[in-house]
Amino acid sequence: MAEVAAVGTGWVPLAAVLLVATTAVVATADGALLGRPDRPWAEAARLLRQQRRTTLAADTLLGRGAVLLAPVVALLMVAVVPLGSWTVADLGVGVVWFNTLDVLLWAVFWLAGWGANSALGLVGAYRFLAQALAYELPLMFALAAPALAAGSLRLGDVVTAQQGLWFVVWMPAAFVVYCVGVLGFTARGPFAAPLSADVAGGLAVELSGVDRLLLDGGRWLLLVAGSAFGVTAFLGGGGGPLLPGWAWVLVKTVLLALALAALARRAPLWRAERFTEVGWLVLLPVALVQLLVVAVVEVV
């Protein structure tokens, strides 16, 4: 596998186009699995035609700024992901960069609920914070496992360390915890309580038109960005036969994102307080044990 090299910030527009295109493929394929391949496009067209709603004394700047920030965070996440032998930003702390952006999503979703000046929106926003407190620490330790095995926080080194054996093979618990975290920070499936119907849509209750499209589209982009990072950290990055490295990254990303989307549809909804117990009493110990196993293997 070739050494990963940074191509510079001038390639950011291309990275954005590639992220959007990959997300479009994932959304269309997910719709096809439900018998409606045109479903995401029809919903996008509907929201583009819909008029934006406003509420009394809404903080428009914060609310609309938050939903606009969701796609930006997704792009910043993939900026450090190696696409074969190149990456936009070859950071020496790429793992920490991803985790920092994940924490930034706390502000994104909370401000989206706060900005509308709606009680139900604020309830949804606080629900997201509650479940974020439950998944964030396990996710952090899950990401520490491949970094520890590679002896580096640089993603190029993490990919190189998997040439003989993908980390998912001997770090399955960390991979599962990581996938739970991705579903958590995209508010999908079991972790959709912030957007639940029991609070009329939660933090998105007052969002409409382009604002709602940015939030929903941003969640899809974040799912693909999280999957791309998972491919890099656990599934060997661009490693694979026949195809070039960049193609393997895209194929693995699409497959992992589709698997997570399918899992999210089938898993029951968890209340935020129930997930807090699972996060602290199950996911965190599992992630710590996995990290201990990796540390012992590396020392021995």
mmCIF file of C-alpha atoms in Angstrom:
data_model
loop_
_atom_site.group_PDB
_atom_site.id
_atom_site.type_symbol
_atom_site.label_atom_id
_atom_site.label_comp_id
_atom_site.label_asym_id
_atom_site.label_seq_id
_atom_site.Cartn_x
_atom_site.Cartn_y
_atom_site.Cartn_z
ATOM 1 C CA MET A 1 0.000 0.000 0.000
ATOM 2 C CA ALA A 2 1.376 3.386 -1.039
ATOM 3 C CA GLU A 3 2.223 6.023 1.524
ATOM 4 C CA VAL A 4 -0.625 8.457 2.153
ATOM 5 C CA ALA A 5 0.140 11.982 0.951
ATOM 6 C CA ALA A 6 -1.752 15.238 1.491
ATOM 7 C CA VAL A 7 -3.007 16.946 -1.677
ATOM 8 C CA GLY A 8 -3.757 20.279 -0.016
ATOM 9 C CA THR A 9 -6.808 22.373 0.733
ATOM 10 C CA GLY A 10 -7.324 23.196 -2.944
ATOM 11 C CA TRP A 11 -8.931 19.766 -3.274
ATOM 12 C CA VAL A 12 -11.621 20.509 -0.682
ATOM 13 C CA PRO A 13 -14.299 21.217 -3.355
ATOM 14 C CA LEU A 14 -13.565 17.822 -4.955
ATOM 15 C CA ALA A 15 -13.790 16.146 -1.545
ATOM 16 C CA ALA A 16 -17.151 17.864 -0.973
ATOM 17 C CA VAL A 17 -18.472 16.680 -4.346
ATOM 18 C CA LEU A 18 -17.262 13.145 -3.637
ATOM 19 C CA LEU A 19 -18.912 13.154 -0.199
ATOM 20 C CA VAL A 20 -22.221 14.384 -1.616
ATOM 21 C CA ALA A 21 -22.082 11.898 -4.502
ATOM 22 C CA THR A 22 -21.344 8.978 -2.178
ATOM 23 C CA THR A 23 -24.160 10.072 0.120
ATOM 24 C CA ALA A 24 -26.524 10.265 -2.864
ATOM 25 C CA VAL A 25 -25.603 6.693 -3.801
ATOM 26 C CA VAL A 26 -26.167 5.490 -0.246
ATOM 27 C CA ALA A 27 -29.520 7.285 0.114
ATOM 28 C CA THR A 28 -30.731 6.012 -3.263
ATOM 29 C CA ALA A 29 -29.629 2.456 -2.529
ATOM 30 C CA ASP A 30 -31.282 2.607 0.883
ATOM 31 C CA GLY A 31 -34.489 3.764 -0.776
ATOM 32 C CA ALA A 32 -34.195 0.937 -3.296
ATOM 33 C CA LEU A 33 -34.002 -1.582 -0.455
ATOM 34 C CA LEU A 34 -37.380 -0.208 0.667
ATOM 35 C CA GLY A 35 -38.780 -0.390 -2.866
ATOM 36 C CA ARG A 36 -38.578 3.398 -3.381
ATOM 37 C CA PRO A 37 -35.245 4.410 -4.983
ATOM 38 C CA ASP A 38 -36.707 7.846 -5.736
ATOM 39 C CA ARG A 39 -37.749 8.413 -2.109
ATOM 40 C CA PRO A 40 -34.817 10.640 -1.017
ATOM 41 C CA TRP A 41 -35.043 12.720 -4.181
ATOM 42 C CA ALA A 42 -38.799 13.174 -3.873
ATOM 43 C CA GLU A 43 -38.398 14.263 -0.245
ATOM 44 C CA ALA A 44 -35.609 16.691 -1.181
ATOM 45 C CA ALA A 45 -37.765 18.193 -3.933
ATOM 46 C CA ARG A 46 -40.693 18.549 -1.518
ATOM 47 C CA LEU A 47 -38.584 20.372 1.052
ATOM 48 C CA LEU A 48 -37.101 22.689 -1.568
ATOM 49 C CA ARG A 49 -40.622 23.745 -2.545
ATOM 50 C CA GLN A 50 -41.756 24.130 1.057
ATOM 51 C CA GLN A 51 -41.788 27.577 2.624
ATOM 52 C CA ARG A 52 -39.654 28.185 5.692
ATOM 53 C CA ARG A 53 -41.631 28.563 8.906
ATOM 54 C CA THR A 54 -40.706 31.021 11.607
ATOM 55 C CA THR A 55 -41.706 31.159 15.252
ATOM 56 C CA LEU A 56 -42.119 34.066 17.611
ATOM 57 C CA ALA A 57 -38.801 35.400 18.981
ATOM 58 C CA ALA A 58 -36.815 32.696 17.189
ATOM 59 C CA ASP A 59 -33.021 32.984 17.176
ATOM 60 C CA THR A 60 -32.743 32.694 13.406
ATOM 61 C CA LEU A 61 -28.984 33.186 13.258
ATOM 62 C CA LEU A 62 -28.197 30.347 15.682
ATOM 63 C CA GLY A 63 -30.920 28.006 14.444
ATOM 64 C CA ARG A 64 -30.153 28.267 10.747
ATOM 65 C CA GLY A 65 -26.434 28.447 11.399
ATOM 66 C CA ALA A 66 -26.616 25.154 13.274
ATOM 67 C CA VAL A 67 -28.334 23.207 10.487
ATOM 68 C CA LEU A 68 -25.881 24.678 7.981
ATOM 69 C CA LEU A 69 -22.986 23.539 10.174
ATOM 70 C CA ALA A 70 -24.034 19.856 10.088
ATOM 71 C CA PRO A 71 -22.878 19.294 6.444
ATOM 72 C CA VAL A 72 -19.738 21.322 7.157
ATOM 73 C CA VAL A 73 -18.829 19.042 10.067
ATOM 74 C CA ALA A 74 -19.305 15.994 7.823
ATOM 75 C CA LEU A 75 -16.915 17.472 5.246
ATOM 76 C CA LEU A 76 -14.332 18.273 7.933
ATOM 77 C CA MET A 77 -14.584 14.674 9.152
ATOM 78 C CA VAL A 78 -13.732 13.186 5.748
ATOM 79 C CA ALA A 79 -10.992 15.754 5.125
ATOM 80 C CA VAL A 80 -8.594 13.589 7.147
ATOM 81 C CA VAL A 81 -9.767 10.225 5.757
ATOM 82 C CA PRO A 82 -7.211 8.713 3.325
ATOM 83 C CA LEU A 83 -8.768 7.960 -0.060
ATOM 84 C CA GLY A 84 -6.307 5.360 -1.209
ATOM 85 C CA SER A 85 -2.917 7.070 -1.315
ATOM 86 C CA TRP A 86 -4.088 10.658 -0.821
ATOM 87 C CA THR A 87 -5.939 12.763 1.685
ATOM 88 C CA VAL A 88 -6.945 16.415 1.906
ATOM 89 C CA ALA A 89 -5.348 16.966 5.332
ATOM 90 C CA ASP A 90 -2.710 14.556 6.616
ATOM 91 C CA LEU A 91 -2.984 15.513 10.293
ATOM 92 C CA GLY A 92 -0.766 13.874 12.877
ATOM 93 C CA VAL A 93 -3.768 13.886 15.231
ATOM 94 C CA GLY A 94 -6.414 12.683 12.770
ATOM 95 C CA VAL A 95 -8.166 10.442 15.319
ATOM 96 C CA VAL A 96 -8.447 13.329 17.795
ATOM 97 C CA TRP A 97 -9.676 15.602 14.989
ATOM 98 C CA PHE A 98 -12.587 13.266 14.253
ATOM 99 C CA ASN A 99 -13.487 12.955 17.920
ATOM 100 C CA THR A 100 -13.402 16.744 18.326
ATOM 101 C CA LEU A 101 -15.799 17.224 15.413
ATOM 102 C CA ASP A 102 -18.085 14.579 16.882
ATOM 103 C CA VAL A 103 -18.279 16.635 20.088
ATOM 104 C CA LEU A 104 -18.978 19.756 18.013
ATOM 105 C CA LEU A 105 -22.193 18.043 16.892
ATOM 106 C CA TRP A 106 -23.496 18.467 20.444
ATOM 107 C CA ALA A 107 -23.651 22.210 19.780
ATOM 108 C CA VAL A 108 -25.060 21.711 16.279
ATOM 109 C CA PHE A 109 -28.077 19.661 17.371
ATOM 110 C CA TRP A 110 -28.681 21.577 20.582
ATOM 111 C CA LEU A 111 -28.668 24.928 18.799
ATOM 112 C CA ALA A 112 -30.976 23.544 16.103
ATOM 113 C CA GLY A 113 -33.518 22.821 18.832
ATOM 114 C CA TRP A 114 -32.852 26.028 20.754
ATOM 115 C CA GLY A 115 -32.955 28.418 17.826
ATOM 116 C CA ALA A 116 -36.656 27.974 17.042
ATOM 117 C CA ASN A 117 -37.737 29.113 20.531
ATOM 118 C CA SER A 118 -39.947 26.032 20.804
ATOM 119 C CA ALA A 119 -40.496 23.966 23.944
ATOM 120 C CA LEU A 120 -40.695 20.683 22.008
ATOM 121 C CA GLY A 121 -37.603 21.587 20.002
ATOM 122 C CA LEU A 122 -35.690 22.253 23.200
ATOM 123 C CA VAL A 123 -36.844 18.920 24.661
ATOM 124 C CA GLY A 124 -35.448 17.167 21.594
ATOM 125 C CA ALA A 125 -32.189 19.096 21.902
ATOM 126 C CA TYR A 126 -31.736 18.076 25.536
ATOM 127 C CA ARG A 127 -32.533 14.473 24.619
ATOM 128 C CA PHE A 128 -29.629 14.568 22.181
ATOM 129 C CA LEU A 129 -27.293 15.901 24.870
ATOM 130 C CA ALA A 130 -28.418 13.138 27.239
ATOM 131 C CA GLN A 131 -27.626 10.347 24.794
ATOM 132 C CA ALA A 132 -24.432 12.098 23.665
ATOM 133 C CA LEU A 133 -23.150 11.898 27.234
ATOM 134 C CA ALA A 134 -23.794 8.153 27.066
ATOM 135 C CA TYR A 135 -22.083 7.330 23.759
ATOM 136 C CA GLU A 136 -19.230 9.846 23.655
ATOM 137 C CA LEU A 137 -16.850 8.306 26.197
ATOM 138 C CA PRO A 138 -17.245 4.730 24.864
ATOM 139 C CA LEU A 139 -16.733 6.099 21.342
ATOM 140 C CA MET A 140 -13.550 7.865 22.424
ATOM 141 C CA PHE A 141 -12.067 4.685 23.895
ATOM 142 C CA ALA A 142 -13.193 2.681 20.843
ATOM 143 C CA LEU A 143 -11.232 5.082 18.624
ATOM 144 C CA ALA A 144 -8.232 4.836 20.960
ATOM 145 C CA ALA A 145 -7.920 1.098 20.238
ATOM 146 C CA PRO A 146 -6.813 1.325 16.560
ATOM 147 C CA ALA A 147 -4.641 4.344 17.379
ATOM 148 C CA LEU A 148 -2.906 2.361 20.119
ATOM 149 C CA ALA A 149 -2.415 -0.644 17.849
ATOM 150 C CA ALA A 150 -0.922 1.559 15.131
ATOM 151 C CA GLY A 151 1.162 3.519 17.619
ATOM 152 C CA SER A 152 -0.043 6.747 16.029
ATOM 153 C CA LEU A 153 -2.986 9.134 15.824
ATOM 154 C CA ARG A 154 -2.280 9.706 12.120
ATOM 155 C CA LEU A 155 -4.818 7.922 9.932
ATOM 156 C CA GLY A 156 -2.272 7.009 7.279
ATOM 157 C CA ASP A 157 -0.347 5.051 9.924
ATOM 158 C CA VAL A 158 -3.575 3.398 11.121
ATOM 159 C CA VAL A 159 -4.273 2.172 7.580
ATOM 160 C CA THR A 160 -0.694 0.975 7.097
ATOM 161 C CA ALA A 161 -0.840 -1.005 10.352
ATOM 162 C CA GLN A 162 -3.749 -3.051 8.916
ATOM 163 C CA GLN A 163 -1.907 -4.418 5.877
ATOM 164 C CA GLY A 164 -1.610 -7.868 7.410
ATOM 165 C CA LEU A 165 -4.883 -7.992 9.333
ATOM 166 C CA TRP A 166 -7.787 -5.577 9.559
ATOM 167 C CA PHE A 167 -8.366 -4.251 13.054
ATOM 168 C CA VAL A 168 -12.020 -5.295 12.994
ATOM 169 C CA VAL A 169 -10.855 -8.931 13.189
ATOM 170 C CA TRP A 170 -9.217 -8.586 16.588
ATOM 171 C CA MET A 171 -11.058 -5.461 17.773
ATOM 172 C CA PRO A 172 -14.696 -6.427 17.119
ATOM 173 C CA ALA A 173 -15.948 -4.886 20.365
ATOM 174 C CA ALA A 174 -14.351 -1.520 19.551
ATOM 175 C CA PHE A 175 -15.870 -1.648 16.061
ATOM 176 C CA VAL A 176 -19.357 -2.359 17.425
ATOM 177 C CA VAL A 177 -19.069 0.452 19.984
ATOM 178 C CA TYR A 178 -17.872 2.775 17.236
ATOM 179 C CA CYS A 179 -20.867 1.899 15.023
ATOM 180 C CA VAL A 180 -23.196 2.576 17.965
ATOM 181 C CA GLY A 181 -21.529 5.963 18.313
ATOM 182 C CA VAL A 182 -22.081 6.748 14.616
ATOM 183 C CA LEU A 183 -25.793 5.966 14.948
ATOM 184 C CA GLY A 184 -25.791 8.092 18.098
ATOM 185 C CA PHE A 185 -24.272 11.248 16.616
ATOM 186 C CA THR A 186 -26.513 10.976 13.547
ATOM 187 C CA ALA A 187 -29.620 10.494 15.759
ATOM 188 C CA ARG A 188 -30.722 7.391 13.851
ATOM 189 C CA GLY A 189 -32.627 4.252 14.719
ATOM 190 C CA PRO A 190 -32.459 3.491 18.457
ATOM 191 C CA PHE A 191 -31.073 6.989 19.038
ATOM 192 C CA ALA A 192 -33.739 8.962 17.165
ATOM 193 C CA ALA A 193 -35.421 10.130 20.407
ATOM 194 C CA PRO A 194 -34.310 13.751 19.772
ATOM 195 C CA LEU A 195 -36.433 13.635 16.596
ATOM 196 C CA SER A 196 -39.155 11.359 17.947
ATOM 197 C CA ALA A 197 -42.837 11.690 17.110
ATOM 198 C CA ASP A 198 -43.779 11.764 20.799
ATOM 199 C CA VAL A 199 -42.466 15.348 20.880
ATOM 200 C CA ALA A 200 -43.815 16.171 17.401
ATOM 201 C CA GLY A 201 -40.400 15.829 15.806
ATOM 202 C CA GLY A 202 -38.300 17.126 18.678
ATOM 203 C CA LEU A 203 -35.458 19.426 17.698
ATOM 204 C CA ALA A 204 -36.743 19.503 14.091
ATOM 205 C CA VAL A 205 -40.338 20.344 15.004
ATOM 206 C CA GLU A 206 -40.143 23.916 13.683
ATOM 207 C CA LEU A 207 -37.721 23.254 10.833
ATOM 208 C CA SER A 208 -39.109 23.318 7.318
ATOM 209 C CA GLY A 209 -38.035 23.909 3.758
ATOM 210 C CA VAL A 210 -34.317 24.351 3.205
ATOM 211 C CA ASP A 211 -33.620 24.270 6.953
ATOM 212 C CA ARG A 212 -35.118 20.779 7.304
ATOM 213 C CA LEU A 213 -33.352 19.637 4.133
ATOM 214 C CA LEU A 214 -30.010 20.778 5.557
ATOM 215 C CA LEU A 215 -30.649 18.909 8.803
ATOM 216 C CA ASP A 216 -31.828 15.673 7.179
ATOM 217 C CA GLY A 217 -29.192 15.851 4.456
ATOM 218 C CA GLY A 218 -26.555 16.668 7.037
ATOM 219 C CA ARG A 219 -27.474 13.544 9.008
ATOM 220 C CA TRP A 220 -27.013 11.449 5.856
ATOM 221 C CA LEU A 221 -23.676 13.134 5.175
ATOM 222 C CA LEU A 222 -22.598 12.468 8.765
ATOM 223 C CA LEU A 223 -23.567 8.805 8.412
ATOM 224 C CA VAL A 224 -21.370 8.486 5.324
ATOM 225 C CA ALA A 225 -18.535 10.454 6.962
ATOM 226 C CA GLY A 226 -18.707 8.238 10.051
ATOM 227 C CA SER A 227 -18.705 5.141 7.841
ATOM 228 C CA ALA A 228 -15.679 6.415 5.895
ATOM 229 C CA PHE A 229 -13.793 6.948 9.139
ATOM 230 C CA GLY A 230 -14.829 3.482 10.356
ATOM 231 C CA VAL A 231 -13.478 1.995 7.127
ATOM 232 C CA THR A 232 -10.164 3.738 7.774
ATOM 233 C CA ALA A 233 -9.927 2.818 11.445
ATOM 234 C CA PHE A 234 -11.188 -0.779 11.370
ATOM 235 C CA LEU A 235 -11.709 -2.099 7.824
ATOM 236 C CA GLY A 236 -8.296 -1.625 6.270
ATOM 237 C CA GLY A 237 -8.930 1.634 4.450
ATOM 238 C CA GLY A 238 -8.061 1.166 0.781
ATOM 239 C CA GLY A 239 -6.729 -2.364 1.278
ATOM 240 C CA GLY A 240 -8.192 -4.982 -1.058
ATOM 241 C CA PRO A 241 -7.533 -6.964 -4.257
ATOM 242 C CA LEU A 242 -7.994 -5.899 -7.892
ATOM 243 C CA LEU A 243 -9.480 -2.440 -7.344
ATOM 244 C CA PRO A 244 -7.377 0.677 -6.616
ATOM 245 C CA GLY A 245 -7.252 1.898 -3.019
ATOM 246 C CA TRP A 246 -9.608 4.850 -3.509
ATOM 247 C CA ALA A 247 -12.254 2.550 -5.014
ATOM 248 C CA TRP A 248 -12.054 0.164 -2.064
ATOM 249 C CA VAL A 249 -12.558 3.046 0.363
ATOM 250 C CA LEU A 250 -15.703 4.129 -1.476
ATOM 251 C CA VAL A 251 -17.090 0.596 -1.794
ATOM 252 C CA LYS A 252 -16.513 -0.203 1.867
ATOM 253 C CA THR A 253 -17.974 3.156 2.917
ATOM 254 C CA VAL A 254 -21.158 2.604 0.918
ATOM 255 C CA LEU A 255 -21.597 -0.927 2.256
ATOM 256 C CA LEU A 256 -21.002 0.072 5.883
ATOM 257 C CA ALA A 257 -23.343 3.075 5.610
ATOM 258 C CA LEU A 258 -26.077 0.896 4.083
ATOM 259 C CA ALA A 259 -25.611 -1.700 6.821
ATOM 260 C CA LEU A 260 -25.916 0.960 9.529
ATOM 261 C CA ALA A 261 -28.984 2.496 7.864
ATOM 262 C CA ALA A 262 -30.652 -0.930 7.609
ATOM 263 C CA LEU A 263 -29.811 -1.693 11.239
ATOM 264 C CA ALA A 264 -31.213 1.669 12.313
ATOM 265 C CA ARG A 265 -34.561 0.901 10.672
ATOM 266 C CA ARG A 266 -34.926 -2.424 12.457
ATOM 267 C CA ALA A 267 -33.709 -1.538 15.954
ATOM 268 C CA PRO A 268 -36.281 -0.329 18.498
ATOM 269 C CA LEU A 269 -36.187 3.220 19.800
ATOM 270 C CA TRP A 270 -34.377 3.676 23.133
ATOM 271 C CA ARG A 271 -35.313 6.335 25.628
ATOM 272 C CA ALA A 272 -32.427 8.642 26.441
ATOM 273 C CA GLU A 273 -32.302 7.651 30.120
ATOM 274 C CA ARG A 274 -32.289 3.947 29.245
ATOM 275 C CA PHE A 275 -29.458 4.383 26.771
ATOM 276 C CA THR A 276 -27.501 6.302 29.399
ATOM 277 C CA GLU A 277 -27.502 3.188 31.572
ATOM 278 C CA VAL A 278 -26.423 0.999 28.640
ATOM 279 C CA GLY A 279 -23.738 3.462 27.624
ATOM 280 C CA TRP A 280 -22.129 3.726 31.047
ATOM 281 C CA LEU A 281 -22.693 0.179 32.323
ATOM 282 C CA VAL A 282 -22.194 -1.817 29.111
ATOM 283 C CA LEU A 283 -20.553 0.094 26.276
ATOM 284 C CA LEU A 284 -17.930 1.867 28.385
ATOM 285 C CA PRO A 285 -16.666 -1.305 30.169
ATOM 286 C CA VAL A 286 -16.646 -3.184 26.845
ATOM 287 C CA ALA A 287 -14.608 -0.426 25.176
ATOM 288 C CA LEU A 288 -12.173 -0.318 28.099
ATOM 289 C CA VAL A 289 -11.696 -4.096 28.080
ATOM 290 C CA GLN A 290 -11.080 -3.986 24.326
ATOM 291 C CA LEU A 291 -8.520 -1.228 24.827
ATOM 292 C CA LEU A 292 -6.831 -3.287 27.554
ATOM 293 C CA VAL A 293 -6.633 -6.300 25.248
ATOM 294 C CA VAL A 294 -5.026 -4.161 22.535
ATOM 295 C CA ALA A 295 -2.539 -2.740 25.043
ATOM 296 C CA VAL A 296 -1.565 -6.219 26.256
ATOM 297 C CA VAL A 297 -1.129 -7.501 22.699
ATOM 298 C CA GLU A 298 1.042 -4.527 21.791
ATOM 299 C CA VAL A 299 3.219 -4.917 24.890
ATOM 300 C CA VAL A 300 3.652 -8.657 24.414
#
